[in-house]
Coordinates of C-alpha atoms in Angstrom, one line a residue:
Chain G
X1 CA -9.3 -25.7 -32.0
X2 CA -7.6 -26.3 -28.9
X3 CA -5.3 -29.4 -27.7
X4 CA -5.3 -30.4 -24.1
X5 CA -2.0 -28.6 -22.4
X6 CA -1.6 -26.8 -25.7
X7 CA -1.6 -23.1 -27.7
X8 CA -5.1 -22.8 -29.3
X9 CA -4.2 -23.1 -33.1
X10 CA -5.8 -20.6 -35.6
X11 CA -6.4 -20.7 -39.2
X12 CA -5.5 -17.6 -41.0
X13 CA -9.4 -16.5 -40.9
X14 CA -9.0 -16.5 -37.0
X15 CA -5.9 -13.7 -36.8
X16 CA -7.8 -11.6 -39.3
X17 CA -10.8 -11.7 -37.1
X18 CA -9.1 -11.3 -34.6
X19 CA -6.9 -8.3 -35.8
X20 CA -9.6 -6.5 -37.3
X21 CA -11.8 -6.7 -33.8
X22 CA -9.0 -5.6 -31.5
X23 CA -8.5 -2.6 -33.6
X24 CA -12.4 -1.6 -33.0
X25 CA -14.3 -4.3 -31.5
X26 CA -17.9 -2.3 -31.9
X27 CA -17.9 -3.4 -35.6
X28 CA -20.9 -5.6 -36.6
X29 CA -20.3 -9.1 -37.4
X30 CA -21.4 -8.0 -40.9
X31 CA -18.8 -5.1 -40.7
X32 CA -15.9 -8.1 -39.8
X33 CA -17.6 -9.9 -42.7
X34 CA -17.3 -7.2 -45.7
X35 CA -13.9 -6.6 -44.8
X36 CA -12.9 -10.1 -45.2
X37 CA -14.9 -10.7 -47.7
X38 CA -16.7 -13.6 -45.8
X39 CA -20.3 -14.2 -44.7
X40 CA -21.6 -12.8 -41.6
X41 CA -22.6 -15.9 -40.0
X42 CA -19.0 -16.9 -40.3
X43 CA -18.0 -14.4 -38.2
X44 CA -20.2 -14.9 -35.7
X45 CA -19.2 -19.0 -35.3
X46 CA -15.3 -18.1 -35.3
X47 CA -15.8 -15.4 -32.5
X48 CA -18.2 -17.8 -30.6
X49 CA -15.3 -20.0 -30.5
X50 CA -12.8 -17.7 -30.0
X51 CA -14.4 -17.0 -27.0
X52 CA -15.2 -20.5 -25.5
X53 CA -11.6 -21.3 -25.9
X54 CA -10.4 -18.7 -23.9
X55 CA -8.4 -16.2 -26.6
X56 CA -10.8 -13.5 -26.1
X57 CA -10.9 -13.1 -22.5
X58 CA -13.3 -10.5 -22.3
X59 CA -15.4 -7.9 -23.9
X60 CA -15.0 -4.3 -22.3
X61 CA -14.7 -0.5 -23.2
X62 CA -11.9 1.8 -21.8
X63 CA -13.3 5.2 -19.9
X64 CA -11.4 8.0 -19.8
X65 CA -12.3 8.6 -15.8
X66 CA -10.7 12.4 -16.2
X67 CA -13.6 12.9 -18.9
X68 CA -16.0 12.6 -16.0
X69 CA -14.4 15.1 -13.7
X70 CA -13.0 12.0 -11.4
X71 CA -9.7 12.7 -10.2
X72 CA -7.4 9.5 -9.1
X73 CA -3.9 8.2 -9.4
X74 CA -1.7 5.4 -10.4
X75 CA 0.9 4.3 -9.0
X76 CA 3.4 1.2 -9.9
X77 CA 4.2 -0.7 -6.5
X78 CA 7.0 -3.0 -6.1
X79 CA 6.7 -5.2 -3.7
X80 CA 9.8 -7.4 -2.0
X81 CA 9.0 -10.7 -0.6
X82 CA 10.0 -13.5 1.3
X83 CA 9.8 -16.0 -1.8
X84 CA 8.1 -18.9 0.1
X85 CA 5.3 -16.1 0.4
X86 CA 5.7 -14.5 -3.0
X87 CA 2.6 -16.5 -4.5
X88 CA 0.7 -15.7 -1.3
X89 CA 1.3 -12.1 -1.8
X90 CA 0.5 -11.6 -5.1
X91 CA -2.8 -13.4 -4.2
X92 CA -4.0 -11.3 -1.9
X93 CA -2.8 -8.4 -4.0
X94 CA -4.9 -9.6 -7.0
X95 CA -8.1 -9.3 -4.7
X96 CA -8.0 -5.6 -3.5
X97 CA -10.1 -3.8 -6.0
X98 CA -7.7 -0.8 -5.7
X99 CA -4.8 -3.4 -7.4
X100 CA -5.3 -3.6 -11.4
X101 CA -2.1 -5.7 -12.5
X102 CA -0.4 -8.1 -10.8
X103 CA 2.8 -9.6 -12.3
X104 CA 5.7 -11.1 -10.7
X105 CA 9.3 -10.9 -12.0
X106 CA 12.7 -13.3 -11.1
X107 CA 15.0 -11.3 -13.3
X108 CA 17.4 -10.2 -10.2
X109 CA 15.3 -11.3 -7.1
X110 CA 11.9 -12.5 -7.2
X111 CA 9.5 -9.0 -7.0
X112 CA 5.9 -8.7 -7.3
X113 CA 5.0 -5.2 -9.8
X114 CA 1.6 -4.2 -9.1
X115 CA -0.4 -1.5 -10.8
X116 CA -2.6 0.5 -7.8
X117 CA -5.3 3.0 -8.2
X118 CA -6.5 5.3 -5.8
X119 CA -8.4 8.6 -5.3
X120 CA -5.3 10.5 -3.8
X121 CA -2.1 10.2 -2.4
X122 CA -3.6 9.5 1.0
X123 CA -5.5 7.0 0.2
X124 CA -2.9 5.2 -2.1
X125 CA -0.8 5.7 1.3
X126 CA -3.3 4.1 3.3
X127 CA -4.1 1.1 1.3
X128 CA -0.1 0.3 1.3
X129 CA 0.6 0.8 5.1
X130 CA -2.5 -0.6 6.0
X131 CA -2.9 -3.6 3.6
X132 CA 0.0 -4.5 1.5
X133 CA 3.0 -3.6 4.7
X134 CA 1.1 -6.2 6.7
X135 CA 0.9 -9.0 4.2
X136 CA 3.1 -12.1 5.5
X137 CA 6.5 -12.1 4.1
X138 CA 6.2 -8.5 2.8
X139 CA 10.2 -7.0 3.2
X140 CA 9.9 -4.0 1.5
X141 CA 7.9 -1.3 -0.7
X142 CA 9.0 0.8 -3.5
X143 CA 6.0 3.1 -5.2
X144 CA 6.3 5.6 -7.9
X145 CA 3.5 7.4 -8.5
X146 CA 2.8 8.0 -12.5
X147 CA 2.5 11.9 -13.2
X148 CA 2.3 11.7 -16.6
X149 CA 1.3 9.2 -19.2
X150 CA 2.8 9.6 -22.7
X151 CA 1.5 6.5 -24.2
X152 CA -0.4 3.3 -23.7
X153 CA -1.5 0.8 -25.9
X154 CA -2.7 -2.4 -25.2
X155 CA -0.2 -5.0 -27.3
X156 CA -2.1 -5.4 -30.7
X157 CA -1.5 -9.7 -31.7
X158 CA -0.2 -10.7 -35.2
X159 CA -0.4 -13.5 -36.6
X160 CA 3.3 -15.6 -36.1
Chain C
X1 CA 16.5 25.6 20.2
X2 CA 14.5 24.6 22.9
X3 CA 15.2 21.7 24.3
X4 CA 12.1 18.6 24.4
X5 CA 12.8 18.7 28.1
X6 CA 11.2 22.5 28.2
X7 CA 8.4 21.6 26.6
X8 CA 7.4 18.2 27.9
X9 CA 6.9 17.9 31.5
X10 CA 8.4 15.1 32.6
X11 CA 6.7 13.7 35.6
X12 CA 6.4 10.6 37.1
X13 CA 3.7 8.6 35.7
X14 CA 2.5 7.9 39.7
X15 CA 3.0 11.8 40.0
X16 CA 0.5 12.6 37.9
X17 CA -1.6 9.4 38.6
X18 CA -1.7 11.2 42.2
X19 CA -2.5 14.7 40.6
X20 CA -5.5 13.3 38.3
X21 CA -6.8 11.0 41.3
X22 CA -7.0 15.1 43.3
X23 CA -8.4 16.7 40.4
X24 CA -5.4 18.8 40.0
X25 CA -4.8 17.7 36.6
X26 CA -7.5 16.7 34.0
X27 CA -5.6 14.6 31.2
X28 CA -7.4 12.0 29.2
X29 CA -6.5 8.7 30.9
X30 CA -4.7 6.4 29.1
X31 CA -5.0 2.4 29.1
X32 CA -2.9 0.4 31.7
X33 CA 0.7 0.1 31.5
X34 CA 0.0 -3.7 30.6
X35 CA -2.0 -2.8 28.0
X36 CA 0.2 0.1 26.6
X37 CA 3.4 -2.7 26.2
X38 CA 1.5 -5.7 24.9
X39 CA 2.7 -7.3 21.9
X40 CA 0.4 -5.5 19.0
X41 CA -1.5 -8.0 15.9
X42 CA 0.5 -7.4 12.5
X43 CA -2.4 -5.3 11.6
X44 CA -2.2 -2.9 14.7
X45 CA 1.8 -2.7 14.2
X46 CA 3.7 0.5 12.9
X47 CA 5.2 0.1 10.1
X48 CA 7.9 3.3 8.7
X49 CA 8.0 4.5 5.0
X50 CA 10.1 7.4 3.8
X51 CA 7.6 8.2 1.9
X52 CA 4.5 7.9 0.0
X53 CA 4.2 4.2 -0.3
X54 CA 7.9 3.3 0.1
X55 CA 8.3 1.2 3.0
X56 CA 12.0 0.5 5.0
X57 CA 11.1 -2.7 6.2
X58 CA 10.8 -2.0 9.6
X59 CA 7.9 -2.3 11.8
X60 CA 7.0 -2.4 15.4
X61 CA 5.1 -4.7 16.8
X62 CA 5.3 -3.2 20.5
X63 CA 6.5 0.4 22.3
X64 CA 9.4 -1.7 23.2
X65 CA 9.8 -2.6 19.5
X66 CA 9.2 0.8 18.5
X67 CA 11.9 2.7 20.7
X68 CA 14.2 0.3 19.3
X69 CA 13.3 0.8 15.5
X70 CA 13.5 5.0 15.8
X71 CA 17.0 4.7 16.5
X72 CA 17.8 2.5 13.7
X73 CA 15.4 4.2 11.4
X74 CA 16.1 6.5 8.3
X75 CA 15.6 9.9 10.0
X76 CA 14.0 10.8 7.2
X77 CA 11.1 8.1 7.9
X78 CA 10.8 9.5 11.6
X79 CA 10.3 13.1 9.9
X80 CA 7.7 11.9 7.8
X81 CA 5.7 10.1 10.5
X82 CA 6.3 12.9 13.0
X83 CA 4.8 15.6 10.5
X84 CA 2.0 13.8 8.9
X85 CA 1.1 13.1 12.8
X86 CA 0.8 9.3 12.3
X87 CA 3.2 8.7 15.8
X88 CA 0.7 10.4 17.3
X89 CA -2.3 8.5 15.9
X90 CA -0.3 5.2 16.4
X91 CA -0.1 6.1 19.8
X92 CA -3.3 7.3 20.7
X93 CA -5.6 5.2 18.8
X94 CA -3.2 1.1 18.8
X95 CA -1.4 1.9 21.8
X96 CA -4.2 3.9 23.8
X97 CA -1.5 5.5 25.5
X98 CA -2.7 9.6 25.6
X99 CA 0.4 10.5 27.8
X100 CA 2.4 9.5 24.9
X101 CA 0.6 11.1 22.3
X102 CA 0.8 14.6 23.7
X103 CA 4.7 14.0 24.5
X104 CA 4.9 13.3 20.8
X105 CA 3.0 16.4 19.8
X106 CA 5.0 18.5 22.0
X107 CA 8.3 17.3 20.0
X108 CA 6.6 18.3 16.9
X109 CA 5.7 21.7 18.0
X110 CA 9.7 21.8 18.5
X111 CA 9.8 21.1 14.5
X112 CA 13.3 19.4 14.9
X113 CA 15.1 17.3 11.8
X114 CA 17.8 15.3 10.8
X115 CA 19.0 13.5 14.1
X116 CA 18.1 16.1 16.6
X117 CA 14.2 14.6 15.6
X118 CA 15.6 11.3 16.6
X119 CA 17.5 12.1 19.8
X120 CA 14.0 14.2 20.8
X121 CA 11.6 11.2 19.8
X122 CA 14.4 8.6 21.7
X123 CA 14.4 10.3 24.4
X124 CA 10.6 10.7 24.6
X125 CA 9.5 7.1 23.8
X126 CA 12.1 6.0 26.0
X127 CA 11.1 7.6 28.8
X128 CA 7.7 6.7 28.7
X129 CA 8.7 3.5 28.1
X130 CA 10.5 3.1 31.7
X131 CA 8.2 5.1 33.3
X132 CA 5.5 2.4 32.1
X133 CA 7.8 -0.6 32.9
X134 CA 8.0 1.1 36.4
X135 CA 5.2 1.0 37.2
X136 CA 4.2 -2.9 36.7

C-alpha cells in the first residue's frame, strides 16, 4: 500500500471507504459493507490498513463543550519569530495543552498561527504573557479572539 | 488635575529608612536596592501588550530596563498595565520592591491617560530608580 518516501496509493475501494466513514464514522463495518455492496470482512481488512499506514490518524468524536455548560474561548494567535527559532517555537507551542493547532506560514515573513483555548480572557492572557512572550526568539504577538463561529467543517477527502 | 507629586510623597529612601528604623512609619519593607535592580530571568521579565494577547515586543528585563521601555512604549500598553494593576504586581511580587508598588498605585488613583500616564509613571519609576542607585 505504501512506498518508502511516498503518498500511500489507494484503490477505488479505499476512497469509498474512506468517504463513507468520514461522513459518519460510527457505521458498522457491515453498514460500510451494504453500501458498497462488499463483504463486511472486507471492510474491516481495508480500515485495518488504512490505519497502519497512517491515513486514518485517529479515531475521535467532537463535543460540543457549550452543551455541558462549560464556558471557554478561542483565540487565533500569531506569533512573530526570529526564524532561526521559528521550529523551536512552534515546538514548544505544540506541547501546551491550551494550544490545539500549530501551523507555520512563509507567505510574507515566516509566522507561526496557533489555535489557543482557554477558560477566559484572563487566562488566555496569562498563558500568552506568561508562556508564549517568553519563548526564545518570540518578536511579537497578534491574538484575535473568535466571537462567533459561522461554520466549521473538517475538509472532507475525494478521491483525485 | 492633581499632580503625582501631591499624592506620592517623595522622600528619600534613607529618610524613610530612618523613619521605619523609629517606628514612625510602618511600610512593608522592600528587598535591597541590589536586589530591586538585578538583571531579572526571561521568565520574571515584563513584557507590554496593548491588549488581550497582543504583545509590542518590548520587554524589561530590569527597573532600569523598564524605565527605559515606558517612555518608548505605546501609551496605550502603559494604560492597560496600569489599570489591570499588573505594574503593580510586577513590582511587588518580581521586583520585591513595595515602595514602588504603592508609588504606582498612587498614579493610578490619579486615573491619568494618553501621555500624561507616561510622564506620571516616568517620573515615578525614575525616581525610584535613582533613589535606589543612591543608595548602593
Amino acid at each position: 500500500m505504501k512506498l518508502k518516501n511516498q503518498a500511500v496509493s489507494l484503490d477505488t475501494l479505499d476512497w469509498q471507504i474512506l468517504q463513507s466513514i468520514q461522513e459518519n464514522s460510527k457505521q458498522t463495518y457491515s453498514e460500510v459493507g451494504r453500501q458498497l455492496g462488499v463483504a463486511h470482512s472486507t471492510v474491516y481488512d481495508r480500515i485495518k490498513k488504512l490505519e497502519k499506514s497512517g491515513v486514518i490518524k485517529k479515531w475521535t468524536v467532537d463535543i460540543d463543550p457549550e452543551q455541558l455548560g462549560i464556558n471557554y474561548i478561542t483565540a487565533r494567535m500569531t506569533v512573530y519569530t526570529d526564524p532561526k527559532e521559528s521550529e523551536n517555537v512552534a515546538k514548544k507551542l505544540s506541547e501546551s495543552k491550551e494550544v490545539l493547532e500549530v501551523s507555520m506560514s512563509l507567505s510574507e515573513e515566516l509566522l507561526i498561527l496557533a489555535k489557543v483555548f482557554a477558560r477566559d480572557q484572563e487566562v488566555l492572557h496569562s498563558f500568552i504573557a506568561k508562556t508564549v512572550a517568553p519563548l526564545q526568539g518570540v518578536l511579537r504577538i497578534r491574538t484575535s479572539i473568535i466571537t462567533k463561529k459561522i461554520k466549521e467543517e473538517r475538509f472532507l477527502i475525494e478521491q483525485k | 488635575m492633581k499632580s503625582i507629586k501631591d499624592l506620592v510623597p517623595m522622600v528619600k529612601l534613607e529618610e524613610r529608612l530612618f523613619l521605619a528604623s523609629k517606628g514612625e512609619i510602618h511600610t512593608l519593607a522592600s528587598s535591597s536596592p541590589s536586589r530591586i535592580l538585578r538583571e531579572l530571568s526571561r521568565k520574571n521579565a515584563f513584557y507590554f501588550f496593548t491588549s488581550v494577547g497582543n504583545y509590542t515586543g518590548h520587554r524589561a528585563m530590569s527597573l532600569e530596563e523598564f524605565a527605559t521601555i515606558i517612555r518608548e512604549v505605546e501609551a496605550v500598553s502603559l494604560a492597560f498595565h496600569l489599570y489591570r494593576g499588573d505594574f503593580e504586581k510586577w513590582s511587588d511580587e518580581v521586583l520585591e520592591d513595595h515602595e514602588l508598588t504603592e508609588r504606582i498605585r498612587a498614579v493610578k488613583l490619579l486615573e491619568p491617560v494618553g501621555n500624561a500616564l507616561r510622564d506620571q509613571l516616568d517620573f515615578t519609576v525614575t525616581n525610584r530608580l535613582e533613589e535606589l542607585k543612591g543608595t548602593q
